[in-house]
Amino acid sequence: MYKFSDFNKVYQNEKDYVLFNMISGNIVKIESANLRDYIEKSEKLSETTESIKELIEGGFAVPDDIDENLKIQFKINEMIYSRVMELVIIPTTNCNFRCEYCYQDFPDNNMDEKVQNSIINYVRKNIRNFAGLRVNWYGGEPLLARKTINYLSSELISICRKMGKPYIASITTNGYLLTKDVFTEMISNNIVTYVITIDGIEEYHNKFRHLKNGDGTFKNIVDNLKYIKENAPKKLFTILIRVNVTKSSLNYELKKLILFLEKEFGSDKRFEFLFYPVTDWGGVAVQQIKNEICDSYEDIFDFLISNKVKLNFGPYYKYLKLGSCWAAKRYSYLIDPEGLIKKCTLLVDREEHTIGRLKEDGKMEIDEYMLAKWILPERRKDNLCDTCKQKINCVSFCPFIKNFSVSNFECEFKFFDAEKIIELLLKCDKNSRIKVL
């Protein structure tokens, strides 16, 4: 016999039920009258119909003797101690932009050959113990250090190929330098995911995301993306366009941008979209735009839903699934241009959060106490968390907030509304993954 999972959430969507499982992250829309009866009566299930089999496969129904909390702990441990080596590599802390809300200080530090070879030695000595290698290029603006990216990529791909290990990479870039030739280079480096920010139509975007000399950046970025859309091979990559939303952009400016994005990129499945509120991420610059800070996801979701936006909202599915911030994983490291080892891209300028150093021979000297503060998810749980059915998702939230913010600790879930995300995916996701039963 089967029972409904203790970690299901049931939402009413007009006349139908929507079932969401917090362990699997799966969502189904229930139109079947028989399944509605099961849900309303919380009856046990027998595997007799295709619809019930779908519920079992999706994790919505589980054997009635299973301890789901044990299963959750197992999955969390699997994620934290993942056998995939993950490296965030910062080849330069320099940047050609001066965004109004950026938290970085932009010291002109570039990774020298000694540190590059230290990374190569680390991977060569250790990759045999892992299932594969995942690299994220970050900055500063990483494309200012193309030579470093090309050299390291070539060496790391070669090592993985010889060891029979998969290699995959992503890059967070402002997109200004991502010309056709540079994009071709990056694709040859097996960089398959590109995170690029556009904050509005030209005038508004240029107000917040401009060059060091104050010149605009919108046209270059859009021209680069249009070229990629029209000329690049069909299925080799994903471009995630991130939109940082301010208070003043939330209505008219955002509506203009959405119309533009729908027209230019909305029909291409390789382009995904993520709307994110501008908050105080630290640093000096954001203090000048305090009145623009938008600390509400709900307002953004309401805007997207009420305006019936139709885009590929695939990135939002990950917020619903049991997962882990990469910084909470045991074998995930950020390596800065000086070979210092850290855990979080938001803290790249904060030396007090350095957890170690990479030596020339590829050995990592790690402060185990500092590392433990990042990877032990239960360290900062209050007693009230013990009875919270959403505690299973806490591992996917910020380990810095849990373990280093010692005052005014608040539950992150006050900022997280699964029901709003589900409504967005139901009504607005152009390539919906939600099944109907």
Coordinates of C-alpha atoms in Angstrom, one line a residue:
M1 CA 0.0 0.0 0.0
Y2 CA 1.0 3.6 -0.6
K3 CA 0.3 6.8 1.3
F4 CA 0.5 10.4 0.3
S5 CA 4.0 11.9 1.1
D6 CA 4.2 13.9 4.3
F7 CA 6.0 16.5 2.3
N8 CA 3.3 17.2 -0.3
K9 CA 1.7 20.6 -0.4
V10 CA -1.7 20.9 -1.9
Y11 CA -2.8 24.2 -3.5
Q12 CA -6.1 25.1 -5.0
N13 CA -5.8 26.5 -8.6
E14 CA -9.2 27.7 -9.7
K15 CA -11.2 24.4 -9.8
D16 CA -8.3 22.0 -9.8
Y17 CA -5.8 20.9 -7.2
V18 CA -2.0 21.4 -7.7
L19 CA 0.2 18.9 -5.9
F20 CA 3.8 19.9 -5.0
N21 CA 6.3 17.5 -3.4
M22 CA 9.1 19.2 -1.5
I23 CA 11.5 16.3 -1.8
S24 CA 11.4 15.7 -5.5
G25 CA 10.4 19.2 -6.5
N26 CA 7.8 17.7 -8.9
I27 CA 4.4 19.4 -9.5
V28 CA 1.2 17.9 -10.9
K29 CA -2.1 19.5 -11.7
I30 CA -4.9 17.2 -10.6
E31 CA -8.0 17.2 -12.9
S32 CA -9.0 13.5 -12.3
A33 CA -12.1 13.3 -10.1
N34 CA -10.8 10.0 -8.5
L35 CA -7.5 11.6 -7.6
R36 CA -9.3 14.6 -6.1
D37 CA -11.2 12.2 -3.9
Y38 CA -8.0 10.5 -2.7
I39 CA -6.5 13.9 -1.9
E40 CA -9.5 15.2 -0.1
K41 CA -9.9 12.1 2.0
S42 CA -6.2 11.4 2.5
E43 CA -6.8 7.8 1.7
K44 CA -4.1 5.2 1.1
L45 CA -3.5 4.2 -2.5
S46 CA -3.0 0.9 -4.3
E47 CA -1.1 0.8 -7.5
T48 CA -4.0 0.1 -9.8
T49 CA -4.2 3.0 -12.3
E50 CA -1.7 4.9 -14.5
S51 CA -2.4 8.1 -12.7
I52 CA -1.5 6.6 -9.3
K53 CA 1.6 5.1 -10.8
E54 CA 2.5 8.6 -12.0
L55 CA 2.0 9.9 -8.4
I56 CA 4.3 7.2 -7.1
E57 CA 7.0 7.8 -9.7
G58 CA 6.8 11.6 -8.9
G59 CA 7.3 11.0 -5.2
F60 CA 3.8 12.2 -4.3
A61 CA 2.9 8.7 -3.0
V62 CA 5.3 6.5 -1.0
P63 CA 5.2 3.1 0.7
D64 CA 3.2 3.4 3.9
D65 CA 6.0 2.0 6.0
I66 CA 8.7 4.4 4.8
D67 CA 10.5 7.0 7.0
E68 CA 10.7 10.0 4.8
N69 CA 12.9 11.9 7.2
L70 CA 15.6 9.3 6.9
K71 CA 15.3 9.5 3.1
I72 CA 15.7 13.2 3.3
Q73 CA 18.8 13.1 5.4
F74 CA 20.3 10.5 3.0
K75 CA 19.7 12.8 0.1
I76 CA 21.1 15.9 1.9
N77 CA 24.3 13.9 2.7
E78 CA 24.5 12.8 -0.9
M79 CA 24.4 16.4 -2.0
I80 CA 26.8 17.8 0.5
Y81 CA 29.3 15.0 -0.2
S82 CA 28.7 15.0 -3.9
R83 CA 31.5 13.2 -5.9
V84 CA 31.5 15.9 -8.5
M85 CA 34.5 18.3 -8.1
E86 CA 33.2 21.8 -8.4
L87 CA 35.5 24.8 -8.9
V88 CA 34.5 28.5 -9.1
I89 CA 37.6 30.1 -10.8
I90 CA 38.1 33.8 -10.7
P91 CA 40.8 34.6 -13.3
T92 CA 40.5 38.3 -12.6
T93 CA 38.8 40.6 -10.1
N94 CA 38.9 43.5 -12.6
C95 CA 35.8 44.6 -14.3
N96 CA 34.9 46.8 -17.3
F97 CA 31.5 47.7 -15.7
R98 CA 30.6 49.8 -12.7
C99 CA 27.1 48.6 -11.8
E100 CA 25.3 50.8 -9.3
Y101 CA 24.4 47.9 -6.9
C102 CA 27.6 45.8 -7.2
Y103 CA 29.2 44.6 -4.0
Q104 CA 32.8 44.1 -5.3
D105 CA 35.7 46.5 -5.0
F106 CA 37.5 45.5 -8.3
P107 CA 41.1 45.3 -7.3
D108 CA 43.2 44.8 -10.4
N109 CA 44.3 41.2 -9.5
N110 CA 44.9 38.8 -12.4
M111 CA 45.7 35.1 -12.0
D112 CA 49.3 34.4 -12.8
E113 CA 50.8 31.2 -14.3
K114 CA 51.8 29.9 -10.9
V115 CA 48.2 29.9 -9.6
Q116 CA 46.9 28.5 -12.9
N117 CA 49.4 25.6 -12.8
S118 CA 48.4 25.0 -9.1
I119 CA 44.8 24.5 -10.3
I120 CA 45.9 22.1 -13.0
N121 CA 48.0 20.1 -10.5
Y122 CA 45.1 20.0 -8.0
V123 CA 42.8 18.6 -10.7
R124 CA 45.4 16.2 -12.1
K125 CA 46.1 14.7 -8.6
N126 CA 42.5 14.4 -7.4
I127 CA 40.1 14.0 -10.4
R128 CA 40.4 10.2 -10.2
N129 CA 38.5 10.3 -6.9
F130 CA 35.5 12.1 -8.5
A131 CA 32.8 11.4 -11.0
G132 CA 33.6 14.5 -13.0
L133 CA 34.6 18.2 -13.0
R134 CA 32.3 21.2 -13.1
V135 CA 33.8 24.7 -13.5
N136 CA 32.1 28.1 -13.1
W137 CA 34.1 31.1 -14.4
Y138 CA 33.4 34.2 -12.4
G139 CA 34.9 37.6 -11.8
G140 CA 35.2 40.6 -11.9
E141 CA 34.5 40.2 -15.5
P142 CA 36.0 36.8 -16.5
L143 CA 36.2 37.6 -20.2
L144 CA 38.8 40.2 -19.5
A145 CA 41.0 37.2 -18.8
R146 CA 40.2 35.1 -22.0
K147 CA 43.8 33.9 -22.2
T148 CA 43.6 32.4 -18.7
I149 CA 40.2 30.8 -19.5
N150 CA 41.4 29.3 -22.7
Y151 CA 44.6 27.9 -21.2
L152 CA 43.0 26.4 -18.1
S153 CA 40.1 25.0 -20.0
S154 CA 42.3 23.3 -22.5
E155 CA 44.4 21.7 -19.8
L156 CA 41.5 20.7 -17.6
I157 CA 39.5 19.2 -20.5
S158 CA 42.6 17.3 -21.5
I159 CA 43.1 15.9 -18.0
C160 CA 39.4 14.8 -17.7
R161 CA 39.5 13.2 -21.2
K162 CA 42.5 11.1 -20.3
M163 CA 40.9 10.0 -17.0
G164 CA 37.5 9.3 -18.7
K165 CA 35.8 12.0 -16.6
P166 CA 33.1 14.4 -17.9
Y167 CA 33.9 18.1 -17.9
I168 CA 31.3 20.9 -18.1
A169 CA 31.6 24.6 -17.5
S170 CA 29.5 27.8 -17.0
I171 CA 30.3 31.5 -17.0
T172 CA 28.8 34.5 -15.3
T173 CA 29.6 37.4 -17.6
N174 CA 28.1 40.9 -18.3
G175 CA 28.0 39.9 -21.9
Y176 CA 29.7 43.0 -23.2
L177 CA 32.7 41.2 -24.6
L178 CA 30.8 38.1 -25.7
T179 CA 31.3 38.7 -29.4
K180 CA 30.9 36.0 -32.0
D181 CA 34.6 35.1 -31.9
V182 CA 34.7 35.0 -28.1
F183 CA 31.5 33.0 -28.0
T184 CA 33.0 30.4 -30.4
E185 CA 36.1 30.2 -28.1
M186 CA 34.0 29.7 -25.0
I187 CA 31.9 27.0 -26.7
S188 CA 35.2 25.2 -27.6
N189 CA 36.0 25.4 -23.9
N190 CA 32.9 23.4 -23.2
I191 CA 31.2 26.4 -21.5
V192 CA 27.5 25.5 -22.0
T193 CA 25.7 27.9 -19.6
Y194 CA 26.0 31.7 -19.7
V195 CA 24.5 34.0 -17.1
I196 CA 24.0 37.5 -18.4
T197 CA 22.1 40.4 -16.8
I198 CA 19.8 42.9 -18.6
D199 CA 18.0 45.2 -16.3
G200 CA 15.8 47.2 -18.6
I201 CA 15.4 48.8 -22.0
E202 CA 18.4 50.8 -23.1
E203 CA 18.2 54.0 -21.1
Y204 CA 17.2 52.2 -17.9
H205 CA 19.7 49.4 -18.2
N206 CA 22.5 51.9 -18.9
K207 CA 21.6 53.9 -15.8
F208 CA 22.5 50.9 -13.6
R209 CA 24.9 48.8 -15.7
H210 CA 27.4 51.1 -17.4
L211 CA 31.1 51.0 -18.2
K212 CA 33.8 52.4 -15.9
N213 CA 33.7 55.6 -18.0
G214 CA 29.9 55.8 -17.7
D215 CA 29.2 54.8 -21.3
G216 CA 26.2 52.5 -22.0
T217 CA 26.4 48.8 -22.4
F218 CA 22.9 47.7 -23.5
K219 CA 23.4 47.8 -27.3
N220 CA 26.6 45.7 -27.2
I221 CA 25.1 43.1 -25.0
V222 CA 21.9 42.7 -27.1
D223 CA 23.8 42.7 -30.4
N224 CA 25.9 39.9 -29.0
L225 CA 22.9 37.9 -27.9
K226 CA 21.1 38.4 -31.2
Y227 CA 24.1 37.1 -33.1
I228 CA 24.3 34.1 -30.9
K229 CA 20.6 33.4 -31.2
E230 CA 20.7 33.6 -35.0
N231 CA 24.0 31.9 -35.8
A232 CA 25.0 29.6 -33.0
P233 CA 24.4 25.8 -33.2
K234 CA 21.0 24.9 -31.9
K235 CA 21.5 22.7 -28.8
L236 CA 24.9 23.4 -27.4
F237 CA 24.2 25.9 -24.7
T238 CA 21.8 27.7 -22.4
I239 CA 21.8 31.5 -21.9
L240 CA 20.1 32.6 -18.6
I241 CA 19.1 36.2 -18.8
R242 CA 18.9 37.6 -15.3
V243 CA 16.9 40.7 -14.6
N244 CA 17.7 42.6 -11.4
V245 CA 14.5 44.4 -10.4
T246 CA 14.5 47.7 -8.6
K247 CA 11.5 49.6 -7.0
S248 CA 11.4 52.1 -9.9
S249 CA 11.6 49.4 -12.6
L250 CA 8.9 47.2 -11.2
N251 CA 6.0 48.6 -13.3
Y252 CA 6.5 50.5 -16.5
E253 CA 10.1 49.8 -17.2
L254 CA 9.8 46.1 -16.5
K255 CA 6.8 45.9 -18.7
K256 CA 8.8 47.4 -21.6
L257 CA 11.7 45.1 -21.0
I258 CA 9.4 42.0 -20.9
L259 CA 7.8 42.9 -24.3
F260 CA 11.3 43.3 -25.7
L261 CA 12.6 39.9 -24.2
E262 CA 9.5 38.1 -25.4
K263 CA 9.9 39.5 -29.0
E264 CA 13.7 39.0 -29.3
F265 CA 14.4 35.8 -27.3
G266 CA 11.1 34.3 -26.0
S267 CA 10.7 31.8 -28.8
D268 CA 14.2 30.3 -28.4
K269 CA 14.3 27.5 -25.8
R270 CA 18.0 28.1 -25.3
F271 CA 17.2 31.3 -23.5
E272 CA 15.9 31.2 -19.9
F273 CA 14.9 34.0 -17.6
L274 CA 15.2 34.8 -13.9
F275 CA 13.8 38.0 -12.3
Y276 CA 15.6 38.9 -9.0
P277 CA 15.1 41.8 -6.6
V278 CA 17.9 44.2 -6.1
T279 CA 18.9 43.9 -2.4
D280 CA 21.8 45.1 -0.4
W281 CA 24.5 42.6 -1.4
G282 CA 27.1 44.6 0.5
G283 CA 29.8 47.0 -0.7
V284 CA 29.8 50.7 -1.0
A285 CA 28.0 51.4 -4.3
V286 CA 24.6 50.1 -3.3
Q287 CA 24.4 52.8 -0.5
Q288 CA 23.9 55.4 -3.2
I289 CA 20.7 53.7 -4.4
K290 CA 19.1 52.6 -1.1
N291 CA 15.7 53.9 -2.3
E292 CA 15.8 51.5 -5.2
I293 CA 16.2 48.3 -3.1
C294 CA 13.4 45.9 -3.8
D295 CA 13.2 43.2 -1.1
S296 CA 10.0 41.5 -2.3
Y297 CA 9.9 38.5 -4.5
E298 CA 6.1 38.5 -4.1
D299 CA 5.7 41.8 -5.9
I300 CA 7.8 40.6 -8.8
F301 CA 5.8 37.3 -9.1
D302 CA 2.5 39.2 -8.9
F303 CA 3.7 41.5 -11.7
L304 CA 4.7 38.7 -14.0
I305 CA 1.5 36.7 -13.3
S306 CA -0.9 39.7 -13.7
N307 CA 0.8 40.7 -16.9
K308 CA 0.5 37.1 -18.3
V309 CA 4.2 37.1 -19.2
K310 CA 5.2 34.1 -21.4
L311 CA 8.9 33.2 -21.1
N312 CA 11.0 30.2 -20.3
F313 CA 11.0 30.2 -16.5
G314 CA 12.9 27.0 -16.2
P315 CA 15.4 28.3 -13.5
Y316 CA 12.6 28.6 -11.0
Y317 CA 12.1 24.9 -10.8
K318 CA 15.3 24.5 -8.9
Y319 CA 14.0 26.7 -6.0
L320 CA 11.3 24.1 -5.4
K321 CA 13.5 21.1 -5.3
L322 CA 15.6 19.7 -2.4
G323 CA 19.0 21.0 -3.3
S324 CA 22.2 22.5 -2.0
C325 CA 23.9 25.8 -2.5
W326 CA 27.3 24.9 -4.0
A327 CA 29.0 26.6 -1.1
A328 CA 27.6 24.1 1.3
K329 CA 29.2 21.2 -0.6
R330 CA 32.3 19.5 0.8
Y331 CA 34.3 19.4 -2.4
S332 CA 33.2 22.8 -3.9
Y333 CA 35.8 25.6 -3.8
L334 CA 36.2 29.1 -5.1
I335 CA 39.8 29.9 -6.1
D336 CA 40.7 33.6 -6.5
P337 CA 43.5 35.1 -8.6
E338 CA 46.0 34.8 -5.7
G339 CA 45.2 31.1 -5.1
L340 CA 43.2 31.7 -1.9
I341 CA 40.3 29.3 -1.4
K342 CA 36.9 30.6 -0.4
K343 CA 33.3 29.4 -0.4
C344 CA 31.1 32.2 -1.7
T345 CA 31.1 34.5 -4.6
L346 CA 29.4 37.2 -2.5
L347 CA 32.3 37.2 -0.1
V348 CA 35.2 37.2 -2.6
D349 CA 36.5 40.5 -1.3
R350 CA 36.3 39.4 2.4
E351 CA 39.6 37.9 3.5
E352 CA 38.2 36.8 6.8
H353 CA 36.1 34.2 4.9
T354 CA 39.2 32.6 3.3
I355 CA 39.2 28.9 4.2
G356 CA 42.6 28.0 2.8
R357 CA 45.3 28.3 0.1
L358 CA 46.2 26.3 -3.0
K359 CA 49.9 25.4 -3.1
E360 CA 52.0 25.1 -6.2
D361 CA 52.0 21.3 -6.1
G362 CA 48.2 21.3 -6.2
K363 CA 47.8 20.6 -2.5
M364 CA 45.1 22.5 -0.6
E365 CA 45.9 23.8 2.8
I366 CA 42.4 24.0 4.4
D367 CA 41.2 25.4 7.7
E368 CA 38.9 22.5 8.7
Y369 CA 37.0 24.6 11.3
M370 CA 36.2 27.3 8.7
L371 CA 35.2 24.6 6.2
A372 CA 33.0 22.9 8.7
K373 CA 31.0 26.1 9.2
W374 CA 30.0 26.0 5.6
I375 CA 29.1 22.3 5.1
L376 CA 27.3 21.3 8.3
P377 CA 23.7 22.3 7.6
E378 CA 22.2 21.7 11.1
R379 CA 24.6 24.0 12.9
R380 CA 22.3 27.0 13.2
K381 CA 18.9 25.5 13.4
D382 CA 16.6 26.8 16.2
N383 CA 14.2 24.5 17.9
L384 CA 11.3 25.8 16.0
C385 CA 12.8 24.4 12.8
D386 CA 12.4 20.8 14.1
T387 CA 8.6 20.9 13.5
C388 CA 8.8 22.8 10.2
K389 CA 8.0 20.7 7.1
Q390 CA 10.0 23.1 4.9
K391 CA 13.2 22.5 6.9
I392 CA 14.3 20.0 4.2
N393 CA 14.8 22.9 1.7
C394 CA 17.0 24.8 4.2
V395 CA 20.0 23.1 2.8
S396 CA 19.5 24.9 -0.4
F397 CA 19.5 28.3 1.2
C398 CA 22.5 30.4 2.2
P399 CA 25.0 28.7 4.6
F400 CA 26.5 32.1 5.3
I401 CA 23.2 33.3 6.8
K402 CA 22.9 30.1 8.8
N403 CA 26.4 29.9 10.2
F404 CA 28.0 33.4 10.2
S405 CA 25.2 35.8 10.9
V406 CA 25.2 35.6 14.7
S407 CA 22.6 38.3 15.4
N408 CA 19.1 39.0 14.1
F409 CA 18.8 35.5 12.7
E410 CA 15.6 35.2 10.7
C411 CA 14.1 32.3 8.8
E412 CA 14.9 32.6 5.1
F413 CA 11.6 31.2 4.2
K414 CA 9.9 34.5 4.9
F415 CA 11.4 35.5 1.5
F416 CA 10.4 32.2 -0.2
D417 CA 6.9 31.5 -1.4
A418 CA 6.6 28.2 -3.1
E419 CA 3.0 28.8 -3.9
K420 CA 3.8 32.0 -5.8
I421 CA 6.5 30.2 -7.8
I422 CA 4.1 27.4 -8.6
E423 CA 1.5 29.9 -9.8
L424 CA 4.1 31.5 -12.0
L425 CA 5.1 28.2 -13.5
L426 CA 1.5 27.2 -14.1
K427 CA 0.5 30.4 -15.7
C428 CA 3.6 31.9 -17.3
D429 CA 6.2 29.2 -18.1
K430 CA 6.4 28.9 -21.8
N431 CA 7.9 25.4 -21.7
S432 CA 6.0 24.0 -18.7
R433 CA 7.2 20.8 -17.1
I434 CA 4.0 20.4 -15.0
K435 CA 2.1 17.2 -15.7
V436 CA -1.7 17.0 -15.7
L437 CA -3.4 13.9 -14.2

